[in-house]
């Protein structure tokens, strides 16, 4: 049976909560606290170990892609949903029927320079309907096509 093709993702984090520097320091981290069904479904049903991840800083002075990571685990229930002291507690979720799932994300490398949201917007035509650039997109986990992944990586070596 053929191995499924590597997929690509963009995962957003606020740098004052958890940054690419934090991921570099710890090596791998559970991507907990996602409370969007669509983003959850990406992690639960589509992500596979080894998939590529753009690490995106949102709510930053310069929002953009700051590093690369990989999906480092198979999906498992997000433990924060069961912790009544957590901001992500979900009283309707049970251990027998968890509502929220996550994957671990492993550090790969920081980019030599950030690729800002404005720069990504300036390449909208080449990025062919990149989900991040759609109006109203607020998801913290987004799919990235192989062509978009390759194009964005070429931007790292260009002057902004």
XYZ file of N, CA and C in Angstrom:
480
model
N 0.846 -1.183 0.000
C 0.000 0.000 0.000
C 0.893 1.248 0.000
N 0.653 2.191 -0.918
C 1.516 3.372 -1.000
C 1.339 4.278 0.214
N 2.441 4.885 0.614
C 2.426 5.842 1.720
C 1.713 7.117 1.269
N 0.835 7.681 2.123
C 0.152 8.918 1.716
C 1.164 10.051 1.504
N 0.861 10.925 0.561
C 1.740 12.062 0.275
C 1.819 12.979 1.488
N 2.970 13.586 1.667
C 3.147 14.556 2.757
C 2.200 15.718 2.511
N 1.557 16.146 3.575
C 0.681 17.304 3.500
C 1.351 18.475 4.210
N 0.765 19.663 4.028
C 1.354 20.877 4.586
C 0.269 21.695 5.262
N 0.695 22.423 6.296
C -0.227 23.165 7.143
C 0.402 24.481 7.567
N -0.446 25.404 7.979
C -0.017 26.613 8.662
C -0.724 26.596 10.010
N 0.049 26.791 11.074
C -0.515 26.798 12.424
C -0.140 28.127 13.083
N -1.165 28.807 13.596
C -0.986 30.137 14.174
C -0.844 30.058 15.684
N 0.025 30.911 16.194
C 0.176 31.074 17.633
C 0.530 32.528 17.917
N 0.017 33.048 19.015
C 0.398 34.390 19.427
C 1.766 34.285 20.093
N 2.749 35.067 19.636
C 4.113 34.892 20.138
C 4.267 35.155 21.637
N 3.388 35.958 22.229
C 3.497 36.160 23.676
C 2.930 34.970 24.457
N 2.196 34.092 23.776
C 1.689 32.856 24.391
C 2.632 31.684 24.133
N 3.025 31.504 22.867
C 3.938 30.429 22.481
C 4.516 30.776 21.118
N 5.823 31.000 21.068
C 6.482 31.465 19.847
C 7.346 30.368 19.236
N 7.888 30.666 18.067
C 8.829 29.740 17.438
C 10.045 29.558 18.336
N 10.439 30.591 19.078
C 11.556 30.464 20.020
C 11.218 29.466 21.130
N 9.971 29.511 21.593
C 9.531 28.555 22.618
C 9.569 27.134 22.067
N 9.097 26.966 20.832
C 9.110 25.628 20.240
C 10.545 25.134 20.072
N 11.444 26.019 19.664
C 12.850 25.627 19.542
C 13.396 25.169 20.899
N 13.036 25.894 21.960
C 13.527 25.574 23.302
C 13.019 24.219 23.795
N 11.732 23.907 23.560
C 11.162 22.653 24.085
C 11.266 21.490 23.104
N 11.456 21.768 21.827
C 11.612 20.709 20.834
C 10.310 20.230 20.226
N 9.331 19.943 21.052
C 8.000 19.519 20.586
C 6.980 19.949 21.625
N 5.763 20.203 21.154
C 4.719 20.719 22.048
C 3.354 20.264 21.555
N 2.461 19.873 22.476
C 1.075 19.594 22.077
C 0.410 20.892 21.602
N -0.292 20.843 20.482
C -0.979 22.025 19.950
C -2.371 22.068 20.576
N -2.411 22.423 21.847
C -3.649 22.360 22.628
C -4.442 23.654 22.538
N -5.691 23.565 22.961
C -6.535 24.742 23.073
C -7.278 25.137 21.813
N -7.165 24.365 20.753
C -7.898 24.689 19.523
C -9.375 24.396 19.768
N -10.236 25.395 19.560
C -11.662 25.219 19.800
C -12.489 25.626 18.595
N -11.997 25.274 17.438
C -12.723 25.419 16.177
C -12.887 24.015 15.621
N -14.116 23.654 15.280
C -14.343 22.299 14.769
C -13.577 22.045 13.475
N -13.505 23.040 12.607
C -12.802 22.844 11.343
C -11.303 22.631 11.586
N -10.699 23.450 12.435
C -9.278 23.289 12.756
C -9.040 21.963 13.474
N -9.944 21.610 14.386
C -9.839 20.318 15.078
C -9.862 19.171 14.080
N -10.770 19.239 13.110
C -10.878 18.162 12.128
C -9.617 18.029 11.286
N -8.957 19.147 10.978
C -7.688 19.049 10.263
C -6.699 18.225 11.084
N -6.596 18.535 12.374
C -5.641 17.814 13.218
C -6.064 16.360 13.428
N -7.325 16.145 13.688
C -7.845 14.828 14.054
C -7.902 13.870 12.867
N -8.355 14.382 11.724
C -8.676 13.486 10.613
C -7.715 13.555 9.436
N -6.898 14.617 9.357
C -6.075 14.764 8.151
C -4.567 14.798 8.406
N -4.140 15.337 9.539
C -2.702 15.449 9.783
C -2.079 14.081 10.031
N -0.855 13.947 9.526
C -0.080 12.719 9.705
C 1.318 13.076 10.180
N 1.916 12.186 10.938
C 3.291 12.393 11.391
C 4.175 12.668 10.175
N 4.981 13.703 10.273
C 5.877 14.080 9.184
C 5.353 15.180 8.288
N 4.073 15.534 8.409
C 3.543 16.646 7.619
C 4.298 17.924 7.971
N 4.455 18.797 6.974
C 5.138 20.070 7.188
C 4.214 21.122 7.771
N 4.789 22.001 8.598
C 4.012 23.059 9.260
C 4.754 24.388 9.135
N 4.055 25.409 8.647
C 4.529 26.776 8.770
C 4.091 27.266 10.152
N 5.035 27.771 10.940
C 4.732 28.313 12.266
C 4.517 29.812 12.086
N 3.283 30.245 12.321
C 2.841 31.611 12.040
C 2.585 32.357 13.343
N 3.174 33.555 13.469
C 2.896 34.417 14.620
C 1.727 35.332 14.274
N 0.629 35.189 15.000
C -0.516 36.083 14.834
C -0.502 37.088 15.984
N -1.264 38.150 15.839
C -1.295 39.205 16.855
C 0.113 39.616 17.264
N 0.968 39.769 16.277
C 2.352 40.193 16.493
C 2.552 41.561 15.854
N 3.645 42.227 16.190
C 3.946 43.499 15.534
C 3.982 43.306 14.020
N 4.605 42.200 13.601
C 4.644 41.831 12.188
C 4.128 40.399 12.086
N 2.813 40.231 11.829
C 2.303 38.876 11.683
C 2.931 38.207 10.463
N 3.240 36.923 10.614
C 3.814 36.211 9.486
C 4.364 34.856 9.880
N 5.014 34.223 8.916
C 5.610 32.904 9.105
C 7.025 33.096 9.635
N 7.309 32.472 10.778
C 8.598 32.650 11.433
C 9.431 31.377 11.472
N 8.830 30.243 11.181
C 9.603 29.017 11.247
C 8.891 27.844 10.629
N 9.604 26.717 10.641
C 9.076 25.458 10.122
C 9.044 24.437 11.246
N 8.023 23.602 11.190
C 7.862 22.531 12.163
C 7.313 21.314 11.429
N 7.151 20.236 12.159
C 6.537 19.043 11.588
C 5.502 18.513 12.559
N 4.530 17.817 12.017
C 3.580 17.095 12.859
C 4.360 15.936 13.458
N 4.388 15.878 14.788
C 5.273 14.942 15.492
C 4.545 13.805 16.198
N 3.218 13.765 16.114
C 2.471 12.677 16.762
C 1.191 12.405 15.996
N 0.622 11.259 16.248
C -0.727 11.002 15.762
C -1.690 11.806 16.641
N -2.901 12.064 16.175
C -3.856 12.837 16.977
C -4.233 12.100 18.259
N -4.463 12.878 19.312
C -4.954 12.337 20.573
C -5.806 13.399 21.260
N -6.661 12.994 22.212
C -7.549 13.971 22.851
C -6.769 15.067 23.577
N -7.223 16.292 23.408
C -6.619 17.453 24.060
C -6.952 17.390 25.551
N -5.944 17.213 26.419
C -6.230 17.076 27.845
C -6.802 18.339 28.486
N -6.616 19.512 27.873
C -7.126 20.746 28.480
C -8.650 20.766 28.539
N -9.318 19.983 27.676
C -10.783 19.959 27.677
C -11.353 19.333 28.945
N -10.544 18.530 29.641
C -11.001 17.828 30.846
C -10.600 18.545 32.135
N -9.794 19.605 32.028
C -9.251 20.300 33.192
C -10.110 21.526 33.519
N -10.876 21.440 34.597
C -11.794 22.520 34.970
C -11.063 23.838 35.236
N -9.761 23.794 35.509
C -8.986 25.014 35.760
C -8.430 25.628 34.478
N -8.572 24.928 33.363
C -8.024 25.400 32.091
C -8.984 26.368 31.407
N -8.416 27.338 30.697
C -9.227 28.240 29.868
C -9.926 27.470 28.758
N -9.449 26.262 28.463
C -9.986 25.463 27.364
C -10.860 24.308 27.839
N -11.276 24.362 29.086
C -12.161 23.334 29.646
C -13.467 23.290 28.865
N -13.962 22.072 28.627
C -15.239 21.878 27.940
C -16.066 20.894 28.759
N -17.043 21.401 29.484
C -17.853 20.577 30.387
C -18.644 19.501 29.640
N -18.869 19.688 28.345
C -19.655 18.706 27.574
C -18.795 17.579 27.003
N -17.497 17.715 27.111
C -16.595 16.697 26.578
C -16.290 15.670 27.662
N -16.244 14.403 27.277
C -15.920 13.341 28.232
C -14.716 12.549 27.728
N -14.064 11.854 28.631
C -12.924 11.021 28.240
C -13.372 9.895 27.317
N -14.607 9.439 27.491
C -15.140 8.379 26.635
C -15.502 8.894 25.244
N -15.851 10.154 25.162
C -16.242 10.760 23.893
C -15.650 12.174 23.821
N -14.329 12.278 23.636
C -13.704 13.606 23.620
C -14.148 14.414 22.415
N -14.270 15.697 22.633
C -14.706 16.607 21.573
C -13.514 17.229 20.857
N -12.387 17.403 21.565
C -11.252 18.163 21.033
C -10.015 17.282 20.931
N -9.331 17.392 19.804
C -8.153 16.585 19.498
C -6.985 17.506 19.167
N -5.781 16.976 19.300
C -4.585 17.742 18.980
C -3.506 16.828 18.425
N -2.455 17.445 17.925
C -1.230 16.738 17.556
C -0.075 17.462 18.230
N 1.027 16.750 18.399
C 2.256 17.403 18.838
C 2.935 17.993 17.611
N 3.563 19.137 17.811
C 4.286 19.816 16.744
C 5.752 19.879 17.153
N 6.637 19.454 16.244
C 8.070 19.439 16.524
C 8.804 20.532 15.768
N 9.762 21.138 16.452
C 10.575 22.207 15.856
C 11.419 21.651 14.718
N 11.467 22.377 13.610
C 12.375 22.044 12.516
C 13.451 23.115 12.390
N 13.016 24.368 12.134
C 13.993 25.468 12.072
C 13.269 26.808 12.044
N 13.988 27.842 12.467
C 13.496 29.199 12.283
C 13.849 29.628 10.868
N 13.023 30.451 10.277
C 13.354 30.997 8.970
C 14.478 32.019 9.137
N 15.252 32.209 8.089
C 16.333 33.195 8.142
C 15.765 34.612 8.250
N 14.531 34.764 7.837
C 13.791 36.023 8.011
C 12.314 35.687 7.994
N 11.545 36.471 8.712
C 10.096 36.254 8.714
C 9.515 36.601 7.352
N 8.476 35.864 6.983
C 7.724 36.174 5.770
C 6.396 36.753 6.249
N 6.269 38.057 6.123
C 5.128 38.767 6.711
C 3.836 38.493 5.957
N 2.741 38.751 6.640
C 1.434 38.645 6.019
C 1.342 39.581 4.816
N 1.878 40.795 4.942
C 1.846 41.739 3.819
C 2.604 41.183 2.614
N 3.758 40.544 2.868
C 4.515 39.949 1.767
C 3.729 38.805 1.130
N 3.098 37.983 1.955
C 2.270 36.903 1.413
C 1.152 37.474 0.553
N 0.538 38.548 1.013
C -0.531 39.188 0.227
C -0.009 39.682 -1.122
N 1.226 40.159 -1.138
C 1.792 40.669 -2.399
C 2.052 39.542 -3.401
N 1.994 38.302 -2.940
C 2.170 37.131 -3.810
C 0.866 36.346 -3.968
N -0.259 37.001 -3.729
C -1.560 36.313 -3.741
C -1.813 35.572 -5.053
N -1.448 36.164 -6.174
C -1.690 35.494 -7.463
C -0.925 34.175 -7.548
N 0.330 34.186 -7.140
C 1.156 32.976 -7.195
C 0.716 31.947 -6.161
N 0.083 32.408 -5.092
C -0.321 31.490 -4.015
C -1.701 30.876 -4.250
N -2.347 31.226 -5.350
C -3.550 30.529 -5.817
C -4.543 30.183 -4.710
N -5.253 31.183 -4.230
C -6.323 30.994 -3.236
C -5.813 30.422 -1.909
N -4.697 30.918 -1.438
C -4.144 30.524 -0.140
C -5.167 30.871 0.946
N -5.549 29.896 1.737
C -6.620 30.061 2.725
C -6.337 31.237 3.666
N -5.098 31.413 4.077
C -4.742 32.498 4.999
C -5.143 33.864 4.453
N -5.124 34.011 3.131
C -5.378 35.312 2.516
C -6.844 35.569 2.220
N -7.700 34.609 2.476
C -9.138 34.815 2.255
C -9.692 35.758 3.318
N -10.547 36.647 2.894
C -11.184 37.572 3.850
C -11.960 36.782 4.898
N -11.813 37.212 6.151
C -12.576 36.607 7.230
C -12.017 35.303 7.776
N -10.900 34.829 7.244
C -10.315 33.583 7.747
C -9.694 33.822 9.117
N -10.175 33.072 10.115
C -9.669 33.225 11.470
C -9.176 31.895 12.028
N -9.156 30.860 11.202
C -8.729 29.551 11.681
C -7.285 29.579 12.166
N -6.984 28.806 13.197
C -5.622 28.727 13.718
C -4.827 27.596 13.081
N -5.509 26.732 12.331
C -4.870 25.629 11.614
C -5.439 25.644 10.198
N -4.553 25.772 9.206
C -4.997 25.907 7.816
C -4.234 24.951 6.908
N -4.892 24.418 5.888
C -4.166 23.611 4.912
C -3.352 24.498 3.979
N -2.245 23.953 3.512
C -1.364 24.615 2.551
C -1.110 23.587 1.442
N -1.259 23.991 0.192
C -0.980 23.049 -0.890
C 0.531 22.894 -1.058
N 0.937 21.830 -1.736
C 2.362 21.608 -1.999
C 2.941 22.770 -2.815
N 2.193 23.269 -3.788
C 2.672 24.392 -4.609
C 2.821 25.658 -3.765
N 1.866 25.924 -2.872
C 1.959 27.093 -1.990
C 3.165 26.958 -1.065
N 3.357 25.769 -0.508
C 4.497 25.498 0.385
C 5.806 25.837 -0.320
N 5.970 25.316 -1.527
C 7.210 25.537 -2.284
C 7.404 27.016 -2.593
N 6.342 27.684 -3.014
C 6.463 29.109 -3.354
C 6.843 29.926 -2.121
N 6.188 29.678 -1.019
C 6.474 30.440 0.201
C 7.917 30.220 0.636
N 8.417 29.002 0.530
C 9.817 28.752 0.908
C 10.789 29.514 0.013
N 10.431 29.759 -1.249
C 11.321 30.542 -2.115
C 11.388 31.999 -1.660
N 10.340 32.478 -0.996
C 10.315 33.876 -0.549
C 11.368 34.144 0.531
N 11.692 33.112 1.303
C 12.678 33.281 2.383
C 14.002 33.798 1.833
N 14.376 33.379 0.649
C 15.677 33.741 0.069
C 15.622 35.052 -0.704
N 14.423 35.605 -0.880
C 14.276 36.864 -1.612
C 14.259 38.030 -0.639
N 14.568 39.189 -1.161
C 14.408 40.412 -0.346
C 12.931 40.747 -0.291
N 12.444 41.161 0.869
C 11.013 41.498 0.964
C 10.642 42.731 0.162
